[in-house]
C-alpha cells in the first residue's frame, strides 16, 4: 500500500502485535537465520548441477581423448587398461594438447582459474570481499575438463570448490548482500560443490570453513550456512545423478591400544612425505613462474612432461581413484606403490605448478593411500597379526592422515575420507595419525599458500578485534581536573604559547 497511514493503525491490536512480533524476530535473529535457508537451497542446487556437469564433461573428454585416441579402457574411477593396438606414444601428446587448450582459455578469459581453485577461493575470501567474476566458474569447468580429461594429474576438489563459490558469489552480488554475507555465501558454495561431488556433506562443509586458516581457526559463523548448502547439494546430486560413492572397503575395525603402535610410524611418514610433496610442488611452481615463455604454453609444457612420465608409469594420469581402490583391495605390489608415491608427487606438481587447472585433494589421497598401503604391507611383516588386521586399513588411514597434514585440515580430512570410504570404524586411528601429521608440521608447510595464519591475520576480519574505547563514553561523563582554558578563534600561535 502506497498510502499506508501508521497513525491510523496505532490503536489496532493486530498492528501492535505485528510490530512486536517483527521486533522479536529481529532481536532473536530468526529473520537473519531464515535467509540462509533460502540462500542455501539456491546455492546447494546450483552447486549440485555444477558438480554433475563437471563430472560428465570430464568423463566424456576422457573417453574421447584417452580411450578413443590413445586406446585404453577405463575412466578416472577405474584402473587404466591398454587395449590391443593402443597408440601408447600418443600419451606424450594428449595431456600437452589438453593443457594447451586450457591455457589459452584461462589466460584469455579468466587468469584466476589457473592452478588449483581452492587457493583462489581462499584469496577471494580474505582479500577480495567474497567477489568472484561470473566468468571464473564457467571457464573453470572448461579448463578443468580439458586438463583432467586429457590425463593431467589433478583432482576435481579445487575446481568444484571454485565453481560452487563463483556461482554463490555472483548470487550474492545480484542480491546486493553485505560483504560479510557474500563471503559466507562464497565458502558455502565451495563446501556445497565438494559435498555433492564426493558424497561427503559433513566433510565438505567443514572443509570450506577450515581450509581458510593454517592454524586451528575456523570460520565458525559460516558453519550452519555451509552445512545447510552442503546438505542440499548432496541431496540434489544423489537424487538426480545417483549415489556418489567413490570407494568400497571390506569390514574393518579398531580394537586395542596395541594397534596404535604401527600408526605412529604411519603418522611420522605422512609428515615427512607431506613436507617433501609441498617442497617439490612449490619448487616446480616457482620454476615455471620464472620461465620467460608465454603463460599460454606453460601448462602445455607441464602436460608434455607428465605424458613422458606416463609412458613408463601410466597410473599417475588423472585422479587415479581406480588405483586407490586397487590399493584398498590389496592388488598393488609394494614396489609399485613406492614408485607411484614419487611419480604422483612429480606429475601433480608439473600439472598444477605449470598453471594447469585441477585440484590437489585427489592427488593427496592417492599419495596417502600408496604411502599407507606401503607401510601397512611392511608392518604386517614386523608386528603381530592381531595388531594389523589388513593393509587396507592403512590405506584408508593414510589417505586421511596425509591430507590433514599437507592441507592443514585435520577435522575435515577425517570426515571426508570416512564418508567417501564408509570407514567410520577407523575414525580413532585416523584421528591419531592426522594429529601426528598435523602437529609435527610446526612451520607449517601447506599446499594452500593463500591460507591466513589465523582469524586475526585475515584481512576479512580487519577491525573485528579492535575496540573503540570512546564508543561507550559520553561527553558529559568526561571530567576535567581544572578549568578549561578557552582560546579565542583569532588568537595567533605565538600568543597561545
PDB file of C-alpha atoms in Angstrom, residues 295-464:
ATOM      1  CA  UNK A 295      51.807 -18.094 -19.968  1.00  0.00           C
ATOM      2  CA  UNK A 296      49.661 -19.952 -22.506  1.00  0.00           C
ATOM      3  CA  UNK A 297      52.394 -22.506 -23.237  1.00  0.00           C
ATOM      4  CA  UNK A 298      53.454 -23.285 -19.661  1.00  0.00           C
ATOM      5  CA  UNK A 299      50.603 -25.752 -18.952  1.00  0.00           C
ATOM      6  CA  UNK A 300      51.360 -27.472 -22.267  1.00  0.00           C
ATOM      7  CA  UNK A 301      54.981 -27.980 -21.206  1.00  0.00           C
ATOM      8  CA  UNK A 302      53.812 -29.416 -17.893  1.00  0.00           C
ATOM      9  CA  UNK A 303      51.377 -31.695 -19.731  1.00  0.00           C
ATOM     10  CA  UNK A 304      54.116 -32.920 -22.072  1.00  0.00           C
ATOM     11  CA  UNK A 305      56.394 -33.823 -19.139  1.00  0.00           C
ATOM     12  CA  UNK A 306      53.532 -35.662 -17.422  1.00  0.00           C
ATOM     13  CA  UNK A 307      52.879 -37.553 -20.660  1.00  0.00           C
ATOM     14  CA  UNK A 308      56.550 -38.541 -20.830  1.00  0.00           C
ATOM     15  CA  UNK A 309      56.344 -39.937 -17.295  1.00  0.00           C
ATOM     16  CA  UNK A 310      53.099 -41.757 -18.131  1.00  0.00           C
ATOM     17  CA  UNK A 311      54.853 -43.764 -20.841  1.00  0.00           C
ATOM     18  CA  UNK A 312      56.582 -45.641 -18.014  1.00  0.00           C
ATOM     19  CA  UNK A 313      54.071 -45.131 -15.194  1.00  0.00           C
ATOM     20  CA  UNK A 314      50.573 -44.629 -16.669  1.00  0.00           C
ATOM     21  CA  UNK A 315      48.944 -44.961 -13.237  1.00  0.00           C
ATOM     22  CA  UNK A 316      49.824 -41.306 -12.500  1.00  0.00           C
ATOM     23  CA  UNK A 317      47.329 -39.965 -15.058  1.00  0.00           C
ATOM     24  CA  UNK A 318      44.187 -38.064 -13.970  1.00  0.00           C
ATOM     25  CA  UNK A 319      42.804 -38.507 -10.439  1.00  0.00           C
ATOM     26  CA  UNK A 320      43.790 -42.133 -10.000  1.00  0.00           C
ATOM     27  CA  UNK A 321      40.763 -43.217  -7.958  1.00  0.00           C
ATOM     28  CA  UNK A 322      40.787 -46.629  -9.613  1.00  0.00           C
ATOM     29  CA  UNK A 323      44.269 -47.339  -8.286  1.00  0.00           C
ATOM     30  CA  UNK A 324      43.286 -46.208  -4.804  1.00  0.00           C
ATOM     31  CA  UNK A 325      40.563 -48.867  -4.945  1.00  0.00           C
ATOM     32  CA  UNK A 326      43.153 -51.431  -6.060  1.00  0.00           C
ATOM     33  CA  UNK A 327      45.316 -50.483  -3.071  1.00  0.00           C
ATOM     34  CA  UNK A 328      42.279 -50.936  -0.811  1.00  0.00           C
ATOM     35  CA  UNK A 329      41.769 -54.387  -2.332  1.00  0.00           C
ATOM     36  CA  UNK A 330      45.442 -55.276  -1.817  1.00  0.00           C
ATOM     37  CA  UNK A 331      46.112 -55.678  -5.543  1.00  0.00           C
ATOM     38  CA  UNK A 332      49.205 -53.437  -5.824  1.00  0.00           C
ATOM     39  CA  UNK A 333      52.760 -54.529  -5.058  1.00  0.00           C
ATOM     40  CA  UNK A 334      54.961 -52.717  -2.550  1.00  0.00           C
ATOM     41  CA  UNK A 335      57.422 -51.734  -5.276  1.00  0.00           C
ATOM     42  CA  UNK A 336      54.705 -50.219  -7.473  1.00  0.00           C
ATOM     43  CA  UNK A 337      53.133 -48.262  -4.595  1.00  0.00           C
ATOM     44  CA  UNK A 338      56.504 -46.746  -3.666  1.00  0.00           C
ATOM     45  CA  UNK A 339      57.092 -45.749  -7.297  1.00  0.00           C
ATOM     46  CA  UNK A 340      53.620 -44.211  -7.504  1.00  0.00           C
ATOM     47  CA  UNK A 341      54.265 -42.008  -4.466  1.00  0.00           C
ATOM     48  CA  UNK A 342      57.188 -40.264  -6.195  1.00  0.00           C
ATOM     49  CA  UNK A 343      55.533 -40.375  -9.607  1.00  0.00           C
ATOM     50  CA  UNK A 344      52.298 -38.769  -8.398  1.00  0.00           C
ATOM     51  CA  UNK A 345      54.142 -36.032  -6.500  1.00  0.00           C
ATOM     52  CA  UNK A 346      56.079 -35.064  -9.638  1.00  0.00           C
ATOM     53  CA  UNK A 347      53.130 -35.409 -12.026  1.00  0.00           C
ATOM     54  CA  UNK A 348      50.802 -33.318  -9.855  1.00  0.00           C
ATOM     55  CA  UNK A 349      53.447 -30.653  -9.324  1.00  0.00           C
ATOM     56  CA  UNK A 350      54.046 -30.442 -13.081  1.00  0.00           C
ATOM     57  CA  UNK A 351      50.338 -30.355 -13.951  1.00  0.00           C
ATOM     58  CA  UNK A 352      49.205 -27.744 -11.440  1.00  0.00           C
ATOM     59  CA  UNK A 353      52.510 -25.943 -10.921  1.00  0.00           C
ATOM     60  CA  UNK A 354      52.682 -25.131 -14.627  1.00  0.00           C
ATOM     61  CA  UNK A 355      49.272 -23.442 -14.439  1.00  0.00           C
ATOM     62  CA  UNK A 356      47.065 -26.378 -15.346  1.00  0.00           C
ATOM     63  CA  UNK A 357      43.573 -26.392 -13.867  1.00  0.00           C
ATOM     64  CA  UNK A 358      42.932 -29.029 -11.232  1.00  0.00           C
ATOM     65  CA  UNK A 359      42.830 -29.756  -7.520  1.00  0.00           C
ATOM     66  CA  UNK A 360      45.295 -31.234  -5.042  1.00  0.00           C
ATOM     67  CA  UNK A 361      42.809 -33.261  -2.974  1.00  0.00           C
ATOM     68  CA  UNK A 362      42.646 -36.347  -5.216  1.00  0.00           C
ATOM     69  CA  UNK A 363      46.439 -36.495  -5.741  1.00  0.00           C
ATOM     70  CA  UNK A 364      46.915 -36.123  -1.976  1.00  0.00           C
ATOM     71  CA  UNK A 365      44.512 -39.002  -1.334  1.00  0.00           C
ATOM     72  CA  UNK A 366      46.391 -41.039  -3.944  1.00  0.00           C
ATOM     73  CA  UNK A 367      49.782 -40.362  -2.343  1.00  0.00           C
ATOM     74  CA  UNK A 368      48.416 -41.015   1.152  1.00  0.00           C
ATOM     75  CA  UNK A 369      46.799 -44.264   0.009  1.00  0.00           C
ATOM     76  CA  UNK A 370      50.010 -45.545  -1.583  1.00  0.00           C
ATOM     77  CA  UNK A 371      52.037 -44.473   1.443  1.00  0.00           C
ATOM     78  CA  UNK A 372      49.598 -46.179   3.806  1.00  0.00           C
ATOM     79  CA  UNK A 373      49.496 -49.319   1.679  1.00  0.00           C
ATOM     80  CA  UNK A 374      53.302 -49.495   1.548  1.00  0.00           C
ATOM     81  CA  UNK A 375      53.757 -49.041   5.283  1.00  0.00           C
ATOM     82  CA  UNK A 376      50.879 -51.389   6.048  1.00  0.00           C
ATOM     83  CA  UNK A 377      52.493 -54.112   3.952  1.00  0.00           C
ATOM     84  CA  UNK A 378      55.814 -53.706   5.761  1.00  0.00           C
ATOM     85  CA  UNK A 379      54.169 -53.520   9.197  1.00  0.00           C
ATOM     86  CA  UNK A 380      52.363 -56.807   8.553  1.00  0.00           C
ATOM     87  CA  UNK A 381      55.774 -58.461   8.280  1.00  0.00           C
ATOM     88  CA  UNK A 382      57.020 -56.892  11.520  1.00  0.00           C
ATOM     89  CA  UNK A 383      54.147 -56.699  14.001  1.00  0.00           C
ATOM     90  CA  UNK A 384      51.836 -59.463  15.280  1.00  0.00           C
ATOM     91  CA  UNK A 385      48.778 -60.255  13.174  1.00  0.00           C
ATOM     92  CA  UNK A 386      46.385 -59.093  15.914  1.00  0.00           C
ATOM     93  CA  UNK A 387      47.912 -55.596  15.704  1.00  0.00           C
ATOM     94  CA  UNK A 388      47.275 -55.218  11.962  1.00  0.00           C
ATOM     95  CA  UNK A 389      44.148 -56.794  10.565  1.00  0.00           C
ATOM     96  CA  UNK A 390      44.675 -55.689   6.955  1.00  0.00           C
ATOM     97  CA  UNK A 391      46.854 -53.380   4.861  1.00  0.00           C
ATOM     98  CA  UNK A 392      43.670 -51.774   3.504  1.00  0.00           C
ATOM     99  CA  UNK A 393      43.186 -50.244   6.953  1.00  0.00           C
ATOM    100  CA  UNK A 394      46.472 -48.393   6.485  1.00  0.00           C
ATOM    101  CA  UNK A 395      45.366 -47.228   3.036  1.00  0.00           C
ATOM    102  CA  UNK A 396      42.278 -45.506   4.471  1.00  0.00           C
ATOM    103  CA  UNK A 397      44.095 -44.050   7.470  1.00  0.00           C
ATOM    104  CA  UNK A 398      46.967 -42.919   5.238  1.00  0.00           C
ATOM    105  CA  UNK A 399      44.570 -41.014   2.993  1.00  0.00           C
ATOM    106  CA  UNK A 400      43.117 -39.049   5.898  1.00  0.00           C
ATOM    107  CA  UNK A 401      46.372 -38.528   7.763  1.00  0.00           C
ATOM    108  CA  UNK A 402      48.331 -37.355   4.737  1.00  0.00           C
ATOM    109  CA  UNK A 403      45.784 -34.782   3.549  1.00  0.00           C
ATOM    110  CA  UNK A 404      45.294 -33.486   7.106  1.00  0.00           C
ATOM    111  CA  UNK A 405      48.963 -32.526   7.222  1.00  0.00           C
ATOM    112  CA  UNK A 406      49.552 -31.098   3.750  1.00  0.00           C
ATOM    113  CA  UNK A 407      46.314 -29.068   3.685  1.00  0.00           C
ATOM    114  CA  UNK A 408      46.162 -28.125   7.396  1.00  0.00           C
ATOM    115  CA  UNK A 409      42.633 -29.542   7.700  1.00  0.00           C
ATOM    116  CA  UNK A 410      42.689 -32.252  10.409  1.00  0.00           C
ATOM    117  CA  UNK A 411      38.931 -32.315  11.037  1.00  0.00           C
ATOM    118  CA  UNK A 412      37.507 -32.148   7.526  1.00  0.00           C
ATOM    119  CA  UNK A 413      40.055 -34.708   6.360  1.00  0.00           C
ATOM    120  CA  UNK A 414      38.658 -37.210   8.873  1.00  0.00           C
ATOM    121  CA  UNK A 415      35.067 -36.621   7.861  1.00  0.00           C
ATOM    122  CA  UNK A 416      35.654 -36.577   4.105  1.00  0.00           C
ATOM    123  CA  UNK A 417      37.651 -39.805   3.983  1.00  0.00           C
ATOM    124  CA  UNK A 418      35.221 -41.528   6.362  1.00  0.00           C
ATOM    125  CA  UNK A 419      32.230 -40.507   4.234  1.00  0.00           C
ATOM    126  CA  UNK A 420      33.928 -41.412   0.951  1.00  0.00           C
ATOM    127  CA  UNK A 421      35.011 -44.876   2.137  1.00  0.00           C
ATOM    128  CA  UNK A 422      32.270 -45.549   4.710  1.00  0.00           C
ATOM    129  CA  UNK A 423      35.152 -46.447   7.004  1.00  0.00           C
ATOM    130  CA  UNK A 424      33.670 -44.896  10.144  1.00  0.00           C
ATOM    131  CA  UNK A 425      35.162 -47.645  12.308  1.00  0.00           C
ATOM    132  CA  UNK A 426      38.607 -46.211  11.542  1.00  0.00           C
ATOM    133  CA  UNK A 427      37.928 -42.740  12.934  1.00  0.00           C
ATOM    134  CA  UNK A 428      40.097 -43.343  16.010  1.00  0.00           C
ATOM    135  CA  UNK A 429      43.295 -44.412  14.191  1.00  0.00           C
ATOM    136  CA  UNK A 430      42.669 -41.738  11.557  1.00  0.00           C
ATOM    137  CA  UNK A 431      42.382 -39.100  14.296  1.00  0.00           C
ATOM    138  CA  UNK A 432      45.608 -40.405  15.797  1.00  0.00           C
ATOM    139  CA  UNK A 433      47.591 -40.324  12.537  1.00  0.00           C
ATOM    140  CA  UNK A 434      46.110 -36.981  11.467  1.00  0.00           C
ATOM    141  CA  UNK A 435      47.075 -35.429  14.797  1.00  0.00           C
ATOM    142  CA  UNK A 436      50.657 -36.647  14.474  1.00  0.00           C
ATOM    143  CA  UNK A 437      50.947 -35.437  10.876  1.00  0.00           C
ATOM    144  CA  UNK A 438      49.383 -32.068  11.738  1.00  0.00           C
ATOM    145  CA  UNK A 439      51.307 -31.390  14.956  1.00  0.00           C
ATOM    146  CA  UNK A 440      54.726 -32.343  13.593  1.00  0.00           C
ATOM    147  CA  UNK A 441      54.233 -29.833  10.780  1.00  0.00           C
ATOM    148  CA  UNK A 442      55.045 -26.873  13.027  1.00  0.00           C
ATOM    149  CA  UNK A 443      56.328 -24.414  10.396  1.00  0.00           C
ATOM    150  CA  UNK A 444      53.689 -25.033   8.983  1.00  0.00           C
ATOM    151  CA  UNK A 445      54.117 -26.272   5.407  1.00  0.00           C
ATOM    152  CA  UNK A 446      50.920 -26.176   3.352  1.00  0.00           C
ATOM    153  CA  UNK A 447      49.741 -26.686  -0.222  1.00  0.00           C
ATOM    154  CA  UNK A 448      47.485 -23.633   0.072  1.00  0.00           C
ATOM    155  CA  UNK A 449      49.704 -20.552   0.111  1.00  0.00           C
ATOM    156  CA  UNK A 450      46.748 -18.150   0.444  1.00  0.00           C
ATOM    157  CA  UNK A 451      45.732 -19.555   3.833  1.00  0.00           C
ATOM    158  CA  UNK A 452      45.829 -16.938   6.593  1.00  0.00           C
ATOM    159  CA  UNK A 453      47.734 -17.875   9.723  1.00  0.00           C
ATOM    160  CA  UNK A 454      44.688 -17.226  11.912  1.00  0.00           C
ATOM    161  CA  UNK A 455      41.466 -15.224  12.001  1.00  0.00           C
ATOM    162  CA  UNK A 456      43.326 -12.255  13.472  1.00  0.00           C
ATOM    163  CA  UNK A 457      45.667 -12.240  10.453  1.00  0.00           C
ATOM    164  CA  UNK A 458      42.849 -12.310   7.890  1.00  0.00           C
ATOM    165  CA  UNK A 459      42.119  -9.016   6.073  1.00  0.00           C
ATOM    166  CA  UNK A 460      38.475 -10.127   6.030  1.00  0.00           C
ATOM    167  CA  UNK A 461      38.365  -9.682   9.803  1.00  0.00           C
ATOM    168  CA  UNK A 462      40.276  -6.430   9.971  1.00  0.00           C
ATOM    169  CA  UNK A 463      38.666  -4.369  12.713  1.00  0.00           C
ATOM    170  CA  UNK A 464      36.813  -7.289  14.326  1.00  0.00           C
TER     171      UNK A 464
END
